[in-house]
Amino acid sequence: MHVVFVQDNGINESLALTDVSACVKAAGHTTALLLEREERDLRQAIARENPDLILITSAILAHRWTLRMVERVRRWFPETPRVLAGSHPTLYPDILGFDGVEMIIVGEAERSLVALVDALAGKTPFEQVPGLHFKRGKSIHRNPLGPLVSDLDALPLPDRDLYFDRYPFTGRFPWKKFTSGRGCVHNCSFCYQPTYRAMTRGHGPYLRRKSPERVVREVNAVAARHRVTNVHFSDDLFVTNAAWVRDFAEIYPRRVGIPFSLNTSAELVTEEAVRLLAGAGCRAIAMGVETSDEKLRRSILAKEVSTDAIRKAARLIRDHGIKLVTFNMVGAPGETPADVLETIRFNAELGTDLPRVSICFPLPGTPIAKEPLAGREGTRPDVYELPDLEDARFDEVFFASAKPHEAELINLFHLFTLGVSHPRLIPLIRRLARLPKGRLYALSSVHRMLEERSVYGLSLREGLDYFWHVGTPDRRTTNFVSLV
């Protein structure tokens, strides 16, 4: 059996999809990936593959692209089975009610897709495919979730050549991401982790780690065939276990030796962990700040991290010569432009080398969506009424904050990194924020690109080569490292 994956853009390279592809191949089947943005004639490309099953990746904030692609594939290849998988069908399984959507996979897809291929081959009934929701006539069948993959080391090595072989620009880009585990311990109100963790309760441990030995094998397998100058561990929390960090810090510099970066949380940053990571070659550590207002951070964003813990973690990171990357959020319910300016000042005080900033976008289903509308009239739309990243820039669908502040908050989103790197400009930024919204988009994009280069050591040529293919970073969708 031959499975073809269809995805929108290389900027959404899915590590979960490479895991799924490896499992399908290990079961004796074949796979191929097609990126719509890279194919001159997607229909011909799919036809040449002659698939037995087409899997369309479906991420949060890309549902309209998904439904358009479903309709195209149904029209082109009406006899070929198709299935959706990813964060959107997992968290919004009612997408199965749309015309043309005949099957979805809910949850992690490694075992489910292998079982679905077996079902299509007549080996097992569809009712035995874990997490599969499917239509049969006018009825919809919803199979229960199967167990989570508890032993990540038991999975075959990810099929990274799924991307690299067909689309060489992904292999040329020397900043490559990996994972060291799955799951998160936090309950942040703006994130789907609490919802997904509740869905999978009783199906095995949610927070799982690969062994350091396995992580090293994955990195070396890619580095043996492709240029890798920067390794990024994109899982939510890299630092969760002191003994694991000790083992990793012992073998990684000896067996790999490539500079790396990671994500963690301020309360998990200890003197020992930072010292070990610095010695192992850590270039940058990213952690969530979100806002300088601790009350807002705790009560609205449900991020139980104190401002003192953030200050302490930032100091430890910088004292050990590691670059500090922070995650920040603009436009939480009740936040004002003055609050955002304070968060800019706070990042400057921390010595943040790269402040990443997003707009608080309370999609239905996340805890924060239950917060008051902060002055907005009406009710929040259903998720299917929202535009997605193929239709508009993210700031054009912003609706989280009160109308009187919307334009200023969007402008402060664009000016955020400039204010952190040049705090003397904050008085000017306060005035620029009063301009009509959208005027500062180009300035923001250029400045953020330059900041990324300085932290991760990428050349201008490497960056331009990559973004020539993928376009603006605003097309990056919301995804999970465990969901395709």
CSV table of C-alpha atoms in Angstrom, one decimal:
chain,number,residue,atom,x,y,z
A,1,MET,CA,0.0,0.0,0.0
A,2,HIS,CA,1.2,3.5,-0.8
A,3,VAL,CA,0.2,6.5,1.4
A,4,VAL,CA,0.6,10.0,0.1
A,5,PHE,CA,0.7,12.9,2.6
A,6,VAL,CA,-0.5,16.3,1.4
A,7,GLN,CA,0.6,19.4,3.3
A,8,ASP,CA,0.4,23.1,2.7
A,9,ASN,CA,3.9,24.5,3.2
A,10,GLY,CA,7.4,23.5,4.2
A,11,ILE,CA,7.4,26.0,7.0
A,12,ASN,CA,5.0,23.6,8.8
A,13,GLU,CA,7.4,20.7,8.6
A,14,SER,CA,5.9,18.1,11.0
A,15,LEU,CA,8.2,15.9,13.1
A,16,ALA,CA,5.1,13.9,14.0
A,17,LEU,CA,4.5,13.2,10.3
A,18,THR,CA,8.1,11.9,10.0
A,19,ASP,CA,7.4,9.5,12.9
A,20,VAL,CA,4.1,8.4,11.3
A,21,SER,CA,5.9,7.8,7.9
A,22,ALA,CA,8.6,5.8,9.5
A,23,CYS,CA,6.0,3.5,11.2
A,24,VAL,CA,4.1,3.0,8.0
A,25,LYS,CA,7.3,2.1,6.2
A,26,ALA,CA,8.3,-0.3,9.0
A,27,ALA,CA,5.0,-2.1,8.5
A,28,GLY,CA,6.0,-2.8,4.9
A,29,HIS,CA,4.3,0.0,3.0
A,30,THR,CA,5.5,3.1,1.2
A,31,THR,CA,4.9,6.8,1.6
A,32,ALA,CA,5.5,10.2,-0.1
A,33,LEU,CA,4.9,13.8,0.8
A,34,LEU,CA,3.6,16.6,-1.5
A,35,LEU,CA,3.8,20.3,-0.4
A,36,GLU,CA,1.1,22.3,-2.2
A,37,ARG,CA,3.3,25.4,-2.3
A,38,GLU,CA,6.1,23.6,-4.0
A,39,GLU,CA,4.2,21.7,-6.7
A,40,ARG,CA,3.4,23.4,-10.0
A,41,ASP,CA,0.7,20.9,-10.7
A,42,LEU,CA,-0.4,19.2,-7.5
A,43,ARG,CA,-3.0,17.0,-9.3
A,44,GLN,CA,-0.4,15.6,-11.6
A,45,ALA,CA,2.0,15.1,-8.7
A,46,ILE,CA,-0.6,13.0,-6.8
A,47,ALA,CA,-1.5,11.1,-9.9
A,48,ARG,CA,2.1,10.1,-10.5
A,49,GLU,CA,2.3,8.7,-7.0
A,50,ASN,CA,-0.9,6.6,-7.6
A,51,PRO,CA,-1.8,6.5,-3.9
A,52,ASP,CA,-3.9,3.9,-2.1
A,53,LEU,CA,-4.6,6.4,0.6
A,54,ILE,CA,-4.3,10.2,0.8
A,55,LEU,CA,-3.7,11.8,4.2
A,56,ILE,CA,-4.3,15.5,4.3
A,57,THR,CA,-2.6,17.2,7.3
A,58,SER,CA,-4.9,19.5,9.2
A,59,ALA,CA,-3.7,22.0,11.8
A,60,ILE,CA,-5.4,24.5,14.0
A,61,LEU,CA,-5.8,27.8,12.0
A,62,ALA,CA,-5.5,26.0,8.7
A,63,HIS,CA,-9.0,24.4,8.6
A,64,ARG,CA,-10.1,26.4,5.5
A,65,TRP,CA,-7.1,25.2,3.6
A,66,THR,CA,-7.9,21.7,4.7
A,67,LEU,CA,-11.5,21.8,3.5
A,68,ARG,CA,-10.5,23.4,0.2
A,69,MET,CA,-7.9,20.6,-0.3
A,70,VAL,CA,-10.4,17.9,0.6
A,71,GLU,CA,-12.8,19.2,-2.1
A,72,ARG,CA,-10.0,19.3,-4.7
A,73,VAL,CA,-8.7,15.8,-3.9
A,74,ARG,CA,-12.3,14.4,-3.9
A,75,ARG,CA,-12.9,16.0,-7.3
A,76,TRP,CA,-9.6,14.8,-8.8
A,77,PHE,CA,-9.5,11.3,-7.3
A,78,PRO,CA,-13.0,10.3,-6.2
A,79,GLU,CA,-12.2,6.6,-5.8
A,80,THR,CA,-9.1,7.1,-3.6
A,81,PRO,CA,-9.7,7.0,0.2
A,82,ARG,CA,-8.7,10.1,2.1
A,83,VAL,CA,-8.2,10.9,5.7
A,84,LEU,CA,-7.5,14.0,7.8
A,85,ALA,CA,-5.0,13.9,10.7
A,86,GLY,CA,-3.5,16.6,13.0
A,87,SER,CA,-4.4,19.0,15.7
A,88,HIS,CA,-7.6,20.2,14.0
A,89,PRO,CA,-9.5,16.9,13.7
A,90,THR,CA,-8.1,15.9,17.1
A,91,LEU,CA,-9.5,18.9,18.9
A,92,TYR,CA,-12.5,19.6,16.5
A,93,PRO,CA,-13.6,16.2,15.3
A,94,ASP,CA,-16.9,17.7,14.0
A,95,ILE,CA,-14.9,18.6,10.9
A,96,LEU,CA,-16.1,15.1,9.8
A,97,GLY,CA,-19.5,16.6,9.2
A,98,PHE,CA,-18.3,18.6,6.2
A,99,ASP,CA,-18.9,17.4,2.7
A,100,GLY,CA,-16.0,15.4,1.3
A,101,VAL,CA,-14.5,14.5,4.7
A,102,GLU,CA,-14.9,10.8,5.0
A,103,MET,CA,-12.4,9.8,7.7
A,104,ILE,CA,-10.3,11.5,10.4
A,105,ILE,CA,-7.7,10.3,12.9
A,106,VAL,CA,-8.0,11.7,16.4
A,107,GLY,CA,-4.8,11.8,18.5
A,108,GLU,CA,-1.4,10.5,17.8
A,109,ALA,CA,-1.4,8.8,14.4
A,110,GLU,CA,1.5,6.3,14.4
A,111,ARG,CA,-0.5,3.2,15.3
A,112,SER,CA,-3.8,4.5,13.9
A,113,LEU,CA,-2.5,5.0,10.3
A,114,VAL,CA,-0.8,1.6,10.2
A,115,ALA,CA,-4.1,0.0,11.3
A,116,LEU,CA,-6.0,2.1,8.8
A,117,VAL,CA,-3.8,0.9,5.9
A,118,ASP,CA,-4.4,-2.7,7.1
A,119,ALA,CA,-8.1,-2.1,7.2
A,120,LEU,CA,-8.1,-0.7,3.6
A,121,ALA,CA,-6.2,-3.9,2.6
A,122,GLY,CA,-9.0,-5.9,4.2
A,123,LYS,CA,-6.9,-7.3,7.0
A,124,THR,CA,-8.8,-5.8,9.9
A,125,PRO,CA,-12.2,-4.1,10.3
A,126,PHE,CA,-12.4,-0.3,10.4
A,127,GLU,CA,-13.9,-0.5,13.9
A,128,GLN,CA,-10.5,-1.7,15.2
A,129,VAL,CA,-8.5,1.3,14.1
A,130,PRO,CA,-7.8,3.4,17.2
A,131,GLY,CA,-8.9,7.0,17.1
A,132,LEU,CA,-10.6,6.6,13.7
A,133,HIS,CA,-13.8,8.5,13.0
A,134,PHE,CA,-15.5,7.5,9.7
A,135,LYS,CA,-18.7,7.7,7.8
A,136,ARG,CA,-20.6,4.7,6.6
A,137,GLY,CA,-23.6,5.6,4.7
A,138,LYS,CA,-25.5,8.2,6.8
A,139,SER,CA,-23.9,7.0,10.1
A,140,ILE,CA,-20.7,8.2,11.8
A,141,HIS,CA,-18.6,5.8,13.7
A,142,ARG,CA,-16.2,7.1,16.4
A,143,ASN,CA,-13.6,4.6,17.5
A,144,PRO,CA,-12.1,5.2,21.0
A,145,LEU,CA,-8.5,6.5,21.3
A,146,GLY,CA,-5.8,3.8,21.6
A,147,PRO,CA,-3.0,4.0,24.1
A,148,LEU,CA,-0.4,6.8,23.8
A,149,VAL,CA,3.0,5.8,22.6
A,150,SER,CA,4.6,5.3,26.0
A,151,ASP,CA,8.1,4.1,24.8
A,152,LEU,CA,9.3,6.7,22.3
A,153,ASP,CA,12.6,4.8,21.9
A,154,ALA,CA,10.7,1.9,20.4
A,155,LEU,CA,9.6,3.9,17.4
A,156,PRO,CA,11.7,3.6,14.3
A,157,LEU,CA,13.9,6.6,13.6
A,158,PRO,CA,11.9,9.4,12.1
A,159,ASP,CA,11.7,9.5,8.3
A,160,ARG,CA,13.3,12.9,7.9
A,161,ASP,CA,14.0,12.2,4.2
A,162,LEU,CA,10.3,12.5,3.7
A,163,TYR,CA,11.0,16.2,3.4
A,164,PHE,CA,14.6,16.4,2.6
A,165,ASP,CA,14.7,14.2,-0.5
A,166,ARG,CA,11.8,15.7,-2.4
A,167,TYR,CA,12.3,19.3,-1.3
A,168,PRO,CA,16.1,19.9,-1.0
A,169,PHE,CA,15.7,23.4,0.5
A,170,THR,CA,14.5,21.8,3.7
A,171,GLY,CA,17.7,19.7,3.8
A,172,ARG,CA,19.9,22.7,3.0
A,173,PHE,CA,18.5,24.9,5.8
A,174,PRO,CA,21.1,24.2,8.5
A,175,TRP,CA,18.8,25.0,11.5
A,176,LYS,CA,17.0,21.7,12.0
A,177,LYS,CA,14.5,20.8,14.7
A,178,PHE,CA,14.2,17.6,16.8
A,179,THR,CA,12.2,16.4,19.8
A,180,SER,CA,13.3,14.9,23.1
A,181,GLY,CA,9.8,14.0,24.3
A,182,ARG,CA,6.1,14.7,24.2
A,183,GLY,CA,3.7,16.4,26.6
A,184,CYS,CA,3.7,19.4,28.9
A,185,VAL,CA,3.0,19.8,32.6
A,186,HIS,CA,1.4,23.3,32.4
A,187,ASN,CA,-2.3,24.3,32.1
A,188,CYS,CA,-1.9,27.6,30.3
A,189,SER,CA,-5.3,29.0,29.3
A,190,PHE,CA,-4.3,30.0,25.8
A,191,CYS,CA,-3.0,26.5,24.9
A,192,TYR,CA,-4.7,23.3,23.9
A,193,GLN,CA,-2.4,21.1,26.0
A,194,PRO,CA,-4.9,21.0,28.9
A,195,THR,CA,-7.7,20.0,26.6
A,196,TYR,CA,-5.6,17.3,24.8
A,197,ARG,CA,-4.2,16.0,28.1
A,198,ALA,CA,-7.8,15.6,29.4
A,199,MET,CA,-8.8,13.7,26.2
A,200,THR,CA,-6.0,11.2,26.6
A,201,ARG,CA,-6.4,10.7,30.4
A,202,GLY,CA,-6.4,6.9,31.1
A,203,HIS,CA,-4.5,6.1,27.8
A,204,GLY,CA,-1.0,6.2,29.3
A,205,PRO,CA,1.5,8.7,30.6
A,206,TYR,CA,1.1,12.1,28.9
A,207,LEU,CA,4.7,13.4,29.6
A,208,ARG,CA,7.2,11.1,28.0
A,209,ARG,CA,10.9,11.4,27.2
A,210,LYS,CA,13.2,9.7,24.8
A,211,SER,CA,16.5,8.5,26.2
A,212,PRO,CA,19.5,10.8,25.7
A,213,GLU,CA,21.0,7.9,23.6
A,214,ARG,CA,17.9,8.0,21.3
A,215,VAL,CA,18.1,11.8,20.9
A,216,VAL,CA,21.8,11.5,19.9
A,217,ARG,CA,20.9,8.8,17.3
A,218,GLU,CA,18.3,11.0,15.7
A,219,VAL,CA,20.5,14.0,15.5
A,220,ASN,CA,23.4,12.1,14.1
A,221,ALA,CA,21.2,10.3,11.5
A,222,VAL,CA,20.3,13.7,10.0
A,223,ALA,CA,23.8,15.2,10.4
A,224,ALA,CA,25.4,12.3,8.6
A,225,ARG,CA,23.5,13.2,5.4
A,226,HIS,CA,22.7,16.9,5.7
A,227,ARG,CA,24.3,20.1,6.8
A,228,VAL,CA,23.3,20.9,10.5
A,229,THR,CA,24.8,23.9,12.2
A,230,ASN,CA,22.0,24.4,14.7
A,231,VAL,CA,19.9,21.8,16.5
A,232,HIS,CA,16.6,23.0,18.0
A,233,PHE,CA,14.6,20.8,20.4
A,234,SER,CA,11.1,22.0,19.7
A,235,ASP,CA,9.2,20.0,22.4
A,236,ASP,CA,7.5,22.2,25.0
A,237,LEU,CA,9.7,21.4,28.0
A,238,PHE,CA,13.3,20.1,27.5
A,239,VAL,CA,14.3,20.5,31.2
A,240,THR,CA,11.9,18.3,33.2
A,241,ASN,CA,14.2,15.8,35.0
A,242,ALA,CA,17.6,16.6,36.5
A,243,ALA,CA,19.0,13.0,36.0
A,244,TRP,CA,18.0,13.1,32.3
A,245,VAL,CA,19.8,16.4,31.8
A,246,ARG,CA,22.9,15.0,33.4
A,247,ASP,CA,22.9,12.0,31.1
A,248,PHE,CA,22.2,14.1,28.0
A,249,ALA,CA,25.0,16.6,28.9
A,250,GLU,CA,27.5,13.8,29.2
A,251,ILE,CA,26.9,12.1,25.8
A,252,TYR,CA,25.7,15.0,23.6
A,253,PRO,CA,28.9,17.0,23.3
A,254,ARG,CA,31.0,13.8,23.0
A,255,ARG,CA,28.8,12.1,20.3
A,256,VAL,CA,27.3,15.1,18.5
A,257,GLY,CA,28.9,18.5,19.4
A,258,ILE,CA,26.5,20.6,17.3
A,259,PRO,CA,25.2,23.8,19.1
A,260,PHE,CA,21.6,23.5,20.2
A,261,SER,CA,18.7,25.4,21.5
A,262,LEU,CA,15.7,24.4,23.5
A,263,ASN,CA,12.4,25.4,25.2
A,264,THR,CA,11.7,25.3,28.9
A,265,SER,CA,9.9,27.1,31.7
A,266,ALA,CA,11.5,29.5,34.2
A,267,GLU,CA,10.7,27.5,37.3
A,268,LEU,CA,12.6,24.5,35.9
A,269,VAL,CA,15.7,26.5,35.2
A,270,THR,CA,18.3,25.6,37.9
A,271,GLU,CA,21.9,26.4,38.4
A,272,GLU,CA,22.9,22.8,37.8
A,273,ALA,CA,20.8,22.4,34.6
A,274,VAL,CA,22.1,25.6,33.0
A,275,ARG,CA,25.7,24.8,33.9
A,276,LEU,CA,25.3,21.3,32.3
A,277,LEU,CA,23.5,22.6,29.2
A,278,ALA,CA,26.1,25.4,28.7
A,279,GLY,CA,28.9,22.8,28.9
A,280,ALA,CA,27.0,20.6,26.4
A,281,GLY,CA,26.9,23.3,23.8
A,282,CYS,CA,23.6,25.0,24.4
A,283,ARG,CA,23.4,28.2,22.3
A,284,ALA,CA,19.9,29.5,23.4
A,285,ILE,CA,17.2,28.8,25.9
A,286,ALA,CA,13.6,29.9,25.3
A,287,MET,CA,11.1,30.3,28.1
A,288,GLY,CA,7.7,31.9,28.5
A,289,VAL,CA,7.3,35.4,29.9
A,290,GLU,CA,4.0,36.2,28.2
A,291,THR,CA,3.5,39.4,30.2
A,292,SER,CA,5.3,41.4,33.0
A,293,ASP,CA,2.1,41.6,34.9
A,294,GLU,CA,2.2,38.6,37.3
A,295,LYS,CA,-1.5,38.9,38.2
A,296,LEU,CA,-2.5,38.7,34.5
A,297,ARG,CA,0.0,35.9,33.9
A,298,ARG,CA,-1.5,33.8,36.7
A,299,SER,CA,-5.2,34.7,36.7
A,300,ILE,CA,-6.0,35.1,33.0
A,301,LEU,CA,-3.2,33.1,31.2
A,302,ALA,CA,-3.1,30.4,34.0
A,303,LYS,CA,0.7,30.3,33.8
A,304,GLU,CA,1.8,29.6,37.3
A,305,VAL,CA,5.3,31.2,37.0
A,306,SER,CA,6.3,34.1,39.2
A,307,THR,CA,8.1,37.2,37.9
A,308,ASP,CA,10.9,36.5,40.4
A,309,ALA,CA,11.4,33.0,38.9
A,310,ILE,CA,11.6,34.6,35.5
A,311,ARG,CA,14.2,37.1,36.6
A,312,LYS,CA,16.3,34.4,38.3
A,313,ALA,CA,16.1,32.1,35.3
A,314,ALA,CA,17.1,34.9,32.9
A,315,ARG,CA,20.1,35.8,35.1
A,316,LEU,CA,21.3,32.1,35.3
A,317,ILE,CA,20.9,31.7,31.5
A,318,ARG,CA,22.8,34.9,30.6
A,319,ASP,CA,25.5,34.3,33.3
A,320,HIS,CA,26.4,31.0,31.7
A,321,GLY,CA,26.8,32.7,28.3
A,322,ILE,CA,23.6,31.3,26.8
A,323,LYS,CA,21.3,33.5,24.6
A,324,LEU,CA,17.9,34.2,26.2
A,325,VAL,CA,14.8,33.8,24.0
A,326,THR,CA,11.4,34.7,25.5
A,327,PHE,CA,7.8,34.0,24.5
A,328,ASN,CA,5.5,37.0,24.9
A,329,MET,CA,1.9,37.6,24.2
A,330,VAL,CA,0.0,40.8,23.3
A,331,GLY,CA,-3.7,41.4,23.8
A,332,ALA,CA,-4.8,39.1,26.6
A,333,PRO,CA,-8.3,40.0,27.9
A,334,GLY,CA,-8.0,43.2,29.9
A,335,GLU,CA,-4.5,44.1,28.7
A,336,THR,CA,-3.8,47.7,27.7
A,337,PRO,CA,-1.1,49.3,25.6
A,338,ALA,CA,0.6,50.6,28.8
A,339,ASP,CA,0.8,46.9,30.0
A,340,VAL,CA,2.4,45.9,26.7
A,341,LEU,CA,5.0,48.7,27.0
A,342,GLU,CA,5.8,47.4,30.5
A,343,THR,CA,6.4,43.9,29.1
A,344,ILE,CA,8.7,45.4,26.5
A,345,ARG,CA,10.6,47.2,29.3
A,346,PHE,CA,10.7,44.0,31.4
A,347,ASN,CA,12.2,42.0,28.5
A,348,ALA,CA,14.9,44.7,28.1
A,349,GLU,CA,15.6,44.5,31.8
A,350,LEU,CA,16.0,40.7,31.5
A,351,GLY,CA,18.5,41.2,28.7
A,352,THR,CA,16.4,39.2,26.3
A,353,ASP,CA,18.4,38.5,23.1
A,354,LEU,CA,15.4,37.4,21.0
A,355,PRO,CA,11.8,38.3,22.2
A,356,ARG,CA,9.3,36.2,20.3
A,357,VAL,CA,5.8,37.7,20.4
A,358,SER,CA,2.4,36.4,19.4
A,359,ILE,CA,-1.2,37.8,19.6
A,360,CYS,CA,-3.5,36.3,22.2
A,361,PHE,CA,-6.0,34.5,20.0
A,362,PRO,CA,-8.5,32.7,22.1
A,363,LEU,CA,-9.8,30.0,19.8
A,364,PRO,CA,-13.0,28.2,20.9
A,365,GLY,CA,-12.1,25.2,23.1
A,366,THR,CA,-9.2,26.8,24.9
A,367,PRO,CA,-9.8,27.8,28.6
A,368,ILE,CA,-9.1,31.5,27.8
A,369,ALA,CA,-12.0,31.6,25.3
A,370,LYS,CA,-14.3,31.5,28.4
A,371,GLU,CA,-12.9,34.9,29.6
A,372,PRO,CA,-15.1,38.1,29.2
A,373,LEU,CA,-14.8,39.8,25.9
A,374,ALA,CA,-13.1,42.8,27.5
A,375,GLY,CA,-15.4,45.3,25.9
A,376,ARG,CA,-16.2,43.5,22.7
A,377,GLU,CA,-19.8,43.3,21.6
A,378,GLY,CA,-21.4,40.0,20.6
A,379,THR,CA,-20.0,36.5,21.1
A,380,ARG,CA,-17.0,34.7,19.9
A,381,PRO,CA,-17.4,33.0,16.6
A,382,ASP,CA,-17.4,29.2,16.1
A,383,VAL,CA,-14.0,28.0,15.0
A,384,TYR,CA,-15.2,27.3,11.5
A,385,GLU,CA,-16.3,30.9,11.1
A,386,LEU,CA,-12.7,32.1,11.7
A,387,PRO,CA,-10.3,32.9,8.8
A,388,ASP,CA,-7.1,30.9,8.8
A,389,LEU,CA,-3.5,31.7,7.9
A,390,GLU,CA,-4.1,31.1,4.2
A,391,ASP,CA,-6.8,33.9,4.2
A,392,ALA,CA,-5.3,36.7,6.2
A,393,ARG,CA,-2.4,37.9,8.2
A,394,PHE,CA,-2.8,36.9,11.9
A,395,ASP,CA,-3.2,40.4,13.1
A,396,GLU,CA,-6.2,40.9,10.7
A,397,VAL,CA,-8.3,38.4,12.6
A,398,PHE,CA,-7.3,39.8,16.0
A,399,PHE,CA,-10.3,40.2,18.3
A,400,ALA,CA,-9.2,39.4,21.8
A,401,SER,CA,-9.0,43.0,23.3
A,402,ALA,CA,-11.3,45.9,23.6
A,403,LYS,CA,-12.0,47.9,20.5
A,404,PRO,CA,-10.5,51.2,21.7
A,405,HIS,CA,-7.1,49.5,22.0
A,406,GLU,CA,-7.0,47.2,19.0
A,407,ALA,CA,-5.0,49.3,16.6
A,408,GLU,CA,-2.4,50.2,19.3
A,409,LEU,CA,-2.0,46.6,20.4
A,410,ILE,CA,-1.5,45.4,16.9
A,411,ASN,CA,1.1,48.1,16.3
A,412,LEU,CA,2.9,47.2,19.6
A,413,PHE,CA,2.9,43.6,18.4
A,414,HIS,CA,4.9,44.7,15.4
A,415,LEU,CA,7.2,47.1,17.4
A,416,PHE,CA,7.8,44.7,20.3
A,417,THR,CA,11.2,43.3,19.3
A,418,LEU,CA,12.5,46.8,18.3
A,419,GLY,CA,11.6,48.1,21.7
A,420,VAL,CA,13.3,45.3,23.6
A,421,SER,CA,16.6,45.6,21.6
A,422,HIS,CA,16.5,49.5,21.8
A,423,PRO,CA,14.6,50.4,25.0
A,424,ARG,CA,15.6,54.1,24.5
A,425,LEU,CA,13.1,54.1,21.6
A,426,ILE,CA,10.1,53.2,23.9
A,427,PRO,CA,8.8,56.8,24.1
A,428,LEU,CA,8.9,56.9,20.3
A,429,ILE,CA,7.2,53.5,20.1
A,430,ARG,CA,4.5,54.7,22.3
A,431,ARG,CA,3.7,57.4,19.7
A,432,LEU,CA,4.2,55.1,16.7
A,433,ALA,CA,1.6,52.7,18.2
A,434,ARG,CA,-1.1,55.3,17.6
A,435,LEU,CA,-0.6,55.1,13.8
A,436,PRO,CA,-3.3,53.2,11.7
A,437,LYS,CA,-2.8,49.5,12.2
A,438,GLY,CA,-0.9,47.5,9.7
A,439,ARG,CA,1.6,50.2,8.6
A,440,LEU,CA,4.4,48.7,10.6
A,441,TYR,CA,4.3,45.1,9.3
A,442,ALA,CA,7.3,45.3,7.0
A,443,LEU,CA,9.5,47.0,9.7
A,444,SER,CA,8.5,44.2,12.1
A,445,SER,CA,9.3,41.4,9.7
A,446,VAL,CA,12.7,42.7,8.7
A,447,HIS,CA,13.8,43.4,12.3
A,448,ARG,CA,12.6,40.0,13.6
A,449,MET,CA,14.5,38.2,10.8
A,450,LEU,CA,17.7,40.1,11.7
A,451,GLU,CA,17.3,39.2,15.4
A,452,GLU,CA,16.8,35.5,14.5
A,453,ARG,CA,20.0,35.5,12.5
A,454,SER,CA,22.0,37.1,15.3
A,455,VAL,CA,20.9,34.5,17.9
A,456,TYR,CA,21.1,31.4,15.8
A,457,GLY,CA,24.1,32.3,13.7
A,458,LEU,CA,22.4,31.8,10.3
A,459,SER,CA,23.7,33.5,7.2
A,460,LEU,CA,21.6,35.9,5.2
A,461,ARG,CA,21.9,33.6,2.2
A,462,GLU,CA,20.6,30.6,4.2
A,463,GLY,CA,17.7,32.5,5.5
A,464,LEU,CA,16.7,34.0,2.1
A,465,ASP,CA,17.0,30.6,0.5
A,466,TYR,CA,14.6,29.1,3.0
A,467,PHE,CA,12.0,31.9,3.0
A,468,TRP,CA,12.1,32.1,-0.8
A,469,HIS,CA,10.3,28.8,-0.6
A,470,VAL,CA,8.1,29.1,2.5
A,471,GLY,CA,7.2,32.8,2.4
A,472,THR,CA,6.3,34.8,5.4
A,473,PRO,CA,6.7,33.2,8.9
A,474,ASP,CA,3.1,34.3,9.6
A,475,ARG,CA,2.0,31.2,7.6
A,476,ARG,CA,3.2,28.9,10.4
A,477,THR,CA,0.2,27.1,11.8
A,478,THR,CA,-0.4,26.0,15.4
A,479,ASN,CA,0.7,22.4,15.8
A,480,PHE,CA,1.8,19.8,18.4
A,481,VAL,CA,5.0,17.8,18.2
A,482,SER,CA,2.9,14.6,18.6
A,483,LEU,CA,0.1,15.5,16.1
A,484,VAL,CA,0.7,15.6,12.3
